[in-house]
Coordinates of C-alpha atoms and ligand atoms in Angstrom, one line a residue:
M290 CA -2.5 -149.5 136.7
S291 CA -4.3 -146.9 134.6
G292 CA -4.0 -145.2 131.2
A293 CA -4.6 -146.3 127.7
A294 CA -1.5 -148.5 127.6
A295 CA -3.0 -150.8 130.2
G296 CA -5.8 -151.8 127.8
A297 CA -9.5 -151.0 127.8
E298 CA -10.3 -152.9 131.0
H299 CA -7.9 -150.7 132.9
N300 CA -8.4 -147.4 131.2
P301 CA -10.7 -145.6 133.6
F302 CA -12.1 -143.1 131.0
E303 CA -13.1 -146.0 128.8
Q304 CA -14.7 -147.7 131.8
F305 CA -16.7 -144.5 132.5
K306 CA -17.9 -144.3 128.9
K307 CA -19.0 -148.0 129.0
R308 CA -21.0 -147.4 132.1
F309 CA -22.5 -144.2 130.8
D310 CA -23.5 -145.9 127.5
N311 CA -25.2 -148.7 129.4
A312 CA -27.3 -146.2 131.5
A313 CA -28.1 -144.2 128.3
K314 CA -29.5 -147.3 126.8
Y315 CA -32.0 -147.8 129.6
L316 CA -32.9 -144.1 129.4
K317 CA -33.2 -144.2 125.6
L318 CA -31.0 -141.1 125.6
D319 CA -30.4 -139.2 122.4
A320 CA -26.9 -140.3 121.1
G321 CA -25.8 -136.7 120.4
L322 CA -26.8 -135.6 123.9
G323 CA -24.9 -138.6 125.2
D324 CA -21.8 -137.3 123.4
I325 CA -22.2 -133.9 124.9
L326 CA -22.5 -135.4 128.4
K327 CA -19.6 -137.8 128.0
T328 CA -17.1 -135.3 126.6
P329 CA -15.1 -133.2 129.1
T330 CA -15.9 -129.5 128.8
R331 CA -12.4 -128.2 129.4
E332 CA -9.0 -129.8 129.9
L333 CA -6.0 -127.7 131.0
T334 CA -2.4 -129.0 131.1
V335 CA 0.1 -126.8 132.9
A336 CA 3.8 -126.8 133.6
V337 CA 4.6 -126.5 137.2
P338 CA 8.2 -125.4 137.7
V339 CA 9.5 -125.8 141.3
L340 CA 12.7 -124.6 143.0
M341 CA 13.9 -127.7 144.8
D342 CA 15.6 -127.6 148.2
D343 CA 19.0 -128.4 146.6
G344 CA 18.8 -125.3 144.4
T345 CA 17.9 -127.1 141.2
Y346 CA 14.7 -126.5 139.2
R347 CA 12.2 -129.3 138.3
V348 CA 9.2 -129.1 136.0
F349 CA 6.1 -131.1 137.0
T350 CA 3.1 -131.6 134.8
G351 CA -0.3 -130.7 136.2
Y352 CA -3.8 -131.1 135.0
R353 CA -7.3 -129.7 135.7
V354 CA -10.2 -131.3 133.9
Q355 CA -13.7 -129.9 134.1
H356 CA -15.9 -132.6 132.9
N357 CA -19.3 -131.0 133.1
T358 CA -20.7 -127.7 134.6
A359 CA -24.4 -128.0 133.5
I360 CA -25.7 -128.1 137.1
G361 CA -23.1 -125.9 138.9
P362 CA -19.4 -125.2 139.4
A363 CA -17.0 -128.1 138.6
K364 CA -16.2 -129.9 141.8
G365 CA -13.5 -132.5 142.6
G366 CA -10.2 -133.2 144.2
I367 CA -6.6 -132.8 143.3
R368 CA -4.4 -135.9 143.3
Y369 CA -0.6 -135.9 143.7
D370 CA 0.7 -139.2 142.4
S371 CA 3.3 -140.6 140.0
K372 CA 0.5 -142.6 138.3
V373 CA -1.6 -139.6 137.4
D374 CA -2.3 -139.4 133.7
I375 CA -4.8 -137.5 131.6
D376 CA -7.2 -140.4 131.0
E377 CA -7.3 -141.0 134.8
V378 CA -8.0 -137.3 135.5
R379 CA -10.7 -137.3 132.8
A380 CA -12.4 -140.4 134.4
L381 CA -12.1 -139.0 137.9
A382 CA -13.7 -135.7 136.7
A383 CA -16.5 -137.5 134.9
W384 CA -17.2 -139.7 138.0
M385 CA -17.5 -136.4 140.0
T386 CA -20.2 -135.2 137.6
M387 CA -22.0 -138.5 138.2
K388 CA -21.4 -138.5 141.9
C389 CA -22.7 -135.0 142.6
A390 CA -25.8 -135.8 140.5
V391 CA -26.4 -139.1 142.5
V392 CA -26.4 -137.3 145.8
N393 CA -28.1 -134.3 144.2
V394 CA -25.7 -131.5 145.2
P395 CA -25.6 -128.6 142.8
F396 CA -22.1 -129.1 141.3
G397 CA -20.7 -130.4 138.1
G398 CA -17.6 -132.6 138.0
G399 CA -13.9 -131.7 137.8
K400 CA -10.6 -133.2 138.9
G401 CA -6.9 -132.2 139.0
G402 CA -3.6 -133.9 139.5
I403 CA 0.1 -133.4 139.4
I404 CA 2.4 -136.2 138.2
C405 CA 4.9 -136.4 141.1
D406 CA 5.9 -138.7 144.0
P407 CA 4.8 -136.6 147.0
K408 CA 6.7 -138.8 149.4
A409 CA 10.0 -137.8 147.8
L410 CA 9.2 -134.0 148.2
S411 CA 9.9 -131.9 151.3
Q412 CA 7.1 -129.8 152.9
G413 CA 8.7 -126.7 151.3
E414 CA 8.8 -128.3 147.9
L415 CA 5.2 -129.5 148.3
E416 CA 4.1 -126.0 149.2
R417 CA 5.9 -124.3 146.3
M418 CA 4.5 -126.9 143.9
T419 CA 1.0 -126.4 145.2
R420 CA 1.2 -122.6 145.0
R421 CA 2.6 -122.6 141.5
Y422 CA -0.1 -125.1 140.3
T423 CA -2.8 -123.0 141.9
A424 CA -1.5 -119.9 140.1
A425 CA -1.3 -121.9 136.8
I426 CA -4.9 -122.9 136.9
M427 CA -6.2 -119.6 138.4
D428 CA -8.1 -118.5 135.3
I429 CA -10.5 -121.5 135.4
I430 CA -11.1 -121.9 139.1
G431 CA -13.2 -119.9 141.6
P432 CA -16.1 -120.4 144.0
D433 CA -18.6 -120.1 141.1
K434 CA -16.4 -121.9 138.5
D435 CA -14.5 -124.8 139.8
V436 CA -13.9 -125.8 143.5
P437 CA -11.0 -128.3 144.2
A438 CA -10.7 -130.5 147.2
P439 CA -8.4 -133.2 148.7
D440 CA -7.9 -136.5 147.0
V441 CA -5.1 -139.1 147.0
N442 CA -2.0 -137.7 148.7
T443 CA -3.4 -134.2 149.3
N444 CA -4.7 -133.0 152.6
E445 CA -6.0 -129.9 154.5
Q446 CA -2.6 -128.3 154.5
V447 CA -2.4 -128.4 150.7
M448 CA -5.9 -127.0 150.6
A449 CA -4.8 -124.1 153.0
W450 CA -1.9 -123.3 150.6
F451 CA -4.3 -123.4 147.7
M452 CA -6.8 -121.1 149.4
D453 CA -4.0 -118.7 150.4
T454 CA -2.5 -118.5 146.9
Y455 CA -5.8 -117.9 145.2
S456 CA -6.7 -115.3 147.9
M457 CA -3.4 -113.4 147.4
H458 CA -4.1 -113.2 143.7
V459 CA -7.7 -111.9 144.0
R460 CA -6.7 -109.6 146.9
Q461 CA -9.3 -111.0 149.3
A462 CA -9.7 -114.0 151.5
T463 CA -11.7 -116.4 149.4
T464 CA -12.4 -119.5 151.5
A465 CA -15.0 -121.0 149.1
V466 CA -12.5 -121.6 146.3
V467 CA -11.5 -124.9 147.8
T468 CA -13.0 -127.4 150.3
G469 CA -11.4 -129.8 152.8
K470 CA -9.6 -126.8 154.5
P471 CA -8.6 -126.8 158.1
I472 CA -11.3 -125.8 160.6
G473 CA -10.9 -122.1 161.5
L474 CA -9.9 -121.4 157.9
G475 CA -13.3 -122.0 156.4
G476 CA -13.2 -125.8 156.9
S477 CA -16.3 -127.7 157.9
A478 CA -16.7 -129.9 161.0
G479 CA -16.9 -133.5 160.0
R480 CA -15.2 -133.1 156.6
S481 CA -12.2 -135.3 157.2
A482 CA -14.4 -138.3 158.4
A483 CA -17.1 -137.6 155.8
T484 CA -16.2 -140.1 153.1
G485 CA -15.7 -142.8 155.7
R486 CA -19.0 -141.8 157.4
G487 CA -20.7 -142.0 154.0
V488 CA -19.3 -145.5 153.4
L489 CA -20.8 -146.6 156.8
A490 CA -24.2 -145.0 155.9
T491 CA -24.1 -146.8 152.6
L492 CA -23.1 -150.1 154.2
E493 CA -25.9 -149.8 156.7
C494 CA -28.4 -149.4 153.9
A495 CA -26.9 -152.3 151.9
A496 CA -26.8 -154.6 155.0
A497 CA -30.6 -153.9 155.5
V498 CA -31.2 -155.0 151.9
K499 CA -29.2 -158.1 152.4
K500 CA -30.6 -158.7 155.9
M501 CA -27.1 -158.8 157.3
K502 CA -26.3 -157.7 160.8
L503 CA -23.3 -155.4 161.1
K504 CA -22.6 -156.6 164.6
G505 CA -20.1 -159.5 164.2
A506 CA -19.9 -159.1 160.4
K507 CA -16.4 -159.6 159.0
V508 CA -15.1 -156.6 157.0
A509 CA -11.9 -156.3 154.8
I510 CA -10.7 -152.8 153.9
Q511 CA -8.2 -152.1 151.2
G512 CA -6.4 -148.8 151.9
F513 CA -5.9 -147.1 155.3
G514 CA -5.7 -143.5 154.3
N515 CA -8.3 -140.9 155.0
V516 CA -11.2 -143.0 153.6
G517 CA -10.1 -146.5 154.7
G518 CA -8.9 -145.4 158.1
W519 CA -12.1 -143.6 159.0
A520 CA -14.3 -146.4 157.5
A521 CA -12.4 -148.9 159.7
T522 CA -13.0 -146.8 162.8
L523 CA -16.7 -146.1 162.1
I524 CA -17.6 -149.6 160.9
A525 CA -15.8 -151.2 164.0
E526 CA -17.9 -148.9 166.2
Q527 CA -21.0 -150.7 164.9
G528 CA -19.6 -154.0 166.3
A529 CA -18.2 -155.3 163.0
K530 CA -14.9 -157.1 162.9
I531 CA -12.2 -155.6 160.7
V532 CA -10.5 -158.8 159.7
A533 CA -8.0 -157.4 157.1
V534 CA -6.6 -154.1 156.0
S535 CA -3.9 -153.0 153.6
D536 CA -1.9 -150.0 152.5
I537 CA 0.7 -149.3 149.9
Q538 CA 3.4 -151.2 151.9
G539 CA 1.4 -154.5 152.4
A540 CA -1.6 -156.2 154.1
I541 CA -2.4 -157.7 157.5
H542 CA -5.0 -160.2 158.6
N543 CA -6.7 -161.4 161.7
P544 CA -9.9 -163.5 161.4
Q545 CA -10.8 -162.6 165.0
G546 CA -10.8 -158.9 164.2
L547 CA -8.1 -156.2 164.5
D548 CA -8.1 -153.6 167.3
V549 CA -8.6 -150.5 165.1
A550 CA -7.7 -147.9 167.7
K551 CA -4.4 -149.7 168.4
L552 CA -3.9 -150.1 164.6
H553 CA -4.2 -146.3 164.1
A554 CA -1.6 -145.8 166.8
H555 CA 0.7 -148.3 165.1
V556 CA 0.2 -146.5 161.7
K557 CA 1.0 -143.1 163.4
A558 CA 4.2 -144.5 164.8
T559 CA 5.4 -146.6 161.8
K560 CA 3.6 -145.0 158.8
S561 CA 2.2 -148.4 157.8
V562 CA -0.2 -151.1 158.9
V563 CA 2.5 -153.7 158.2
G564 CA 3.9 -155.4 161.3
F565 CA 0.9 -154.7 163.6
K566 CA 1.0 -156.9 166.7
G567 CA -2.0 -159.2 166.7
S568 CA -2.0 -159.7 163.0
K569 CA -0.5 -161.9 160.3
P570 CA 0.9 -160.6 157.1
L571 CA -1.2 -161.2 154.0
D572 CA -0.3 -161.0 150.3
A573 CA -1.7 -157.5 149.4
D574 CA -3.1 -158.8 146.1
K575 CA -5.2 -161.3 148.0
L576 CA -6.9 -158.7 150.2
V577 CA -10.0 -158.5 147.9
E578 CA -10.3 -162.3 148.0
V579 CA -10.1 -162.7 151.8
E580 CA -12.9 -164.5 153.7
C581 CA -15.3 -161.7 154.8
D582 CA -18.9 -160.5 154.6
V583 CA -18.1 -157.0 153.5
L584 CA -15.3 -155.7 151.3
V585 CA -14.4 -152.0 151.2
P586 CA -12.0 -151.1 148.5
A587 CA -10.8 -147.7 149.6
A588 CA -7.5 -147.2 147.7
T589 CA -7.3 -146.9 144.0
E590 CA -8.7 -147.9 140.6
N591 CA -8.8 -151.4 139.0
V592 CA -8.3 -153.7 141.9
I593 CA -11.4 -155.9 141.3
T594 CA -11.0 -157.2 137.8
A595 CA -12.1 -160.0 135.5
K596 CA -9.1 -162.0 136.9
N597 CA -10.0 -162.0 140.6
A598 CA -13.7 -161.1 140.8
K599 CA -14.7 -164.8 140.9
N600 CA -12.6 -165.2 144.1
V601 CA -14.3 -162.4 146.0
K602 CA -16.0 -163.9 149.1
A603 CA -17.8 -160.7 150.3
K604 CA -21.6 -160.5 149.9
I605 CA -21.5 -156.7 150.0
I606 CA -18.9 -154.4 148.4
V607 CA -18.9 -150.7 149.3
E608 CA -16.6 -148.7 147.0
G609 CA -14.8 -146.2 149.1
A610 CA -12.3 -145.6 146.2
N611 CA -13.1 -144.2 142.8
G612 CA -13.1 -146.8 140.1
P613 CA -12.0 -149.9 142.1
T614 CA -14.0 -152.4 140.0
T615 CA -13.7 -152.8 136.3
A616 CA -16.8 -153.1 134.0
D617 CA -15.8 -156.7 133.2
A618 CA -15.7 -157.6 136.9
D619 CA -19.2 -156.1 137.4
A620 CA -20.8 -158.9 135.4
I621 CA -19.0 -161.6 137.4
L622 CA -20.0 -160.1 140.7
D623 CA -23.6 -159.8 139.5
D624 CA -23.6 -163.5 138.7
K625 CA -22.3 -164.3 142.2
G626 CA -25.1 -162.2 143.7
V627 CA -22.7 -159.7 145.4
L628 CA -24.4 -156.4 146.2
V629 CA -22.0 -153.8 144.8
C630 CA -22.6 -150.2 146.1
P631 CA -20.8 -148.2 143.4
D632 CA -18.3 -145.5 144.0
I633 CA -20.4 -142.7 142.7
L634 CA -22.9 -143.5 145.5
A635 CA -20.8 -145.0 148.2
N636 CA -18.0 -142.5 148.4
A637 CA -20.1 -139.4 147.8
G638 CA -20.0 -138.5 151.5
G639 CA -16.8 -136.5 150.9
V640 CA -18.2 -134.3 148.3
T641 CA -21.5 -134.0 150.2
V642 CA -19.7 -132.4 153.1
S643 CA -17.6 -130.4 150.7
Y644 CA -20.9 -129.0 149.5
F645 CA -21.8 -128.2 153.1
E646 CA -18.4 -126.5 153.6
W647 CA -18.9 -124.4 150.4
V648 CA -22.4 -123.4 151.6
Q649 CA -21.0 -122.5 155.1
D650 CA -18.1 -120.4 153.6
R651 CA -20.5 -118.5 151.5
M652 CA -22.9 -117.8 154.4
G653 CA -20.0 -117.1 156.8
Y654 CA -22.0 -119.2 159.4
F655 CA -20.6 -122.6 160.6
W656 CA -22.6 -125.6 161.7
D657 CA -21.7 -128.0 164.5
E658 CA -20.5 -131.5 163.7
E659 CA -23.8 -133.0 164.8
R660 CA -25.7 -131.1 162.1
V661 CA -23.1 -131.9 159.4
N662 CA -23.2 -135.6 160.2
K663 CA -27.0 -135.7 160.4
E664 CA -27.5 -134.0 157.1
L665 CA -24.7 -136.1 155.5
V666 CA -26.4 -139.4 156.6
Q667 CA -29.8 -138.1 155.4
K668 CA -28.4 -137.3 152.0
M669 CA -26.6 -140.7 151.7
Q670 CA -29.7 -142.6 152.8
K671 CA -31.9 -140.7 150.3
A672 CA -29.5 -141.3 147.5
F673 CA -29.2 -145.1 148.4
A674 CA -33.0 -145.4 148.4
E675 CA -33.3 -143.6 145.0
V676 CA -30.7 -145.8 143.4
H677 CA -32.1 -149.0 145.0
A678 CA -35.6 -148.1 143.8
T679 CA -34.2 -147.4 140.3
A680 CA -32.4 -150.8 140.3
E681 CA -35.7 -152.5 141.1
Q682 CA -37.6 -150.5 138.5
Y683 CA -35.1 -151.2 135.7
K684 CA -34.2 -154.7 137.0
T685 CA -30.6 -153.9 137.0
N686 CA -27.7 -153.6 139.4
M687 CA -26.8 -150.7 141.7
R688 CA -24.1 -149.4 139.5
T689 CA -26.2 -149.1 136.4
A690 CA -29.0 -147.7 138.5
A691 CA -26.7 -145.0 140.0
Y692 CA -25.7 -144.0 136.5
I693 CA -29.3 -144.0 135.4
V694 CA -30.2 -141.6 138.2
A695 CA -27.1 -139.4 137.5
V696 CA -27.3 -139.3 133.7
D697 CA -31.0 -138.6 133.9
R698 CA -30.4 -135.6 136.2
V699 CA -27.6 -134.0 134.1
A700 CA -29.4 -134.7 130.8
S701 CA -32.6 -133.1 132.0
V702 CA -30.8 -129.9 133.1
T703 CA -28.9 -129.8 129.9
K704 CA -32.1 -130.1 127.8
K705 CA -33.8 -127.4 129.9
R706 CA -30.9 -125.0 129.5
G707 CA -30.7 -125.8 125.7
L708 CA -27.7 -125.4 123.5
Y709 CA -26.0 -122.0 123.3
A710 CA -25.0 -121.7 119.6
Ligands
LIG975 N1 -11.7 -136.3 146.2 C1 -13.0 -136.6 146.8 C2 -13.8 -137.5 145.8 O1 -13.3 -138.2 144.9 C3 -13.8 -135.4 147.2 C4 -14.1 -134.4 146.2 C5 -14.7 -133.1 146.7 O2 -14.9 -133.0 147.9 O3 -14.8 -132.2 145.9 O4 -15.0 -137.6 145.9

């Protein structure tokens, strides 16, 4: 649930502002500067008319929000979902500003979305919708302005259509206008696994803090898309037991550990984790409360709330999703001593490799996967160490510390640039 109607605890942009204000207090940030940094720079709403396969026309609503571009071009994904709304896109764009600053990549924050049910659209309809949306936001995007990427329900094929449409308009192949593209079309090795790999790198750092061994640790993962699916594979490779996973259709559980490779094959064949042999069904709402050492919410917003936070059993939470924990839940998890690795740190692996992809596109020189993975892990470890040291310095939790690091970086660049008037 998202949007203003759901109330402040579930309104992601209100949540962002709350966390920002909290960090600003620690930094004694000027209130006016805080207003500048919280307010989205540009918001575009576009009509996306599409010729459907049955010959009728339908008009979808699309958004692109550029939250902040003080440090560099806006950067962030495009989401296709029926729950997309402007406050959600605003929050997701603002989180991108914070995320890029935490891992210190020279981008600002942006996000886009189209209100639609992509599962109800054919490939042809998806392609026409993507191309028309790209054309509609043409004026504000570009390699030096705003660089989209995949997000919920978009993938490398969508990015390829996006790149092609933009390139046809500007009359030259422009790979760096979007990241998350297929390899061979300007995509980077290691990009599809990058968010999951970043989740693992964050978990390894967090486990060291908590003196927890990953071998044999019980891990529950909410979401089995690109982020959750890769996180499951990579975390299981470290000898951890993946005891529960879920997707949009339901959840499954096996306290002895699920066979992740077989689970991927099952999902490929049936399109869901549900019904996997060697597992018992689990109430999807109960996944975050399952008995485990590590919880990886890797689906959507507002799943750990004031209502269920007290029932969380995990000692470490690694937020693969954007905005999975509400601000009210943060306090409850703190009281319980749970180490929460916040989204703007924990899921920054995706945008980090997007940055590498953009750099490679502009150089026209491509790295091998080993280099991508090595530089990704180095960046994640450095960001974790900085956030952790900040948490110790200010005697606060990792979320507030991550915001302190990010807000400080964007504020100091903004001050140095000065205000154009
Ligand atoms: N959609 C991803 C995120 O939320 C990736 C964004 C990007 O690579 O620009 O971080």
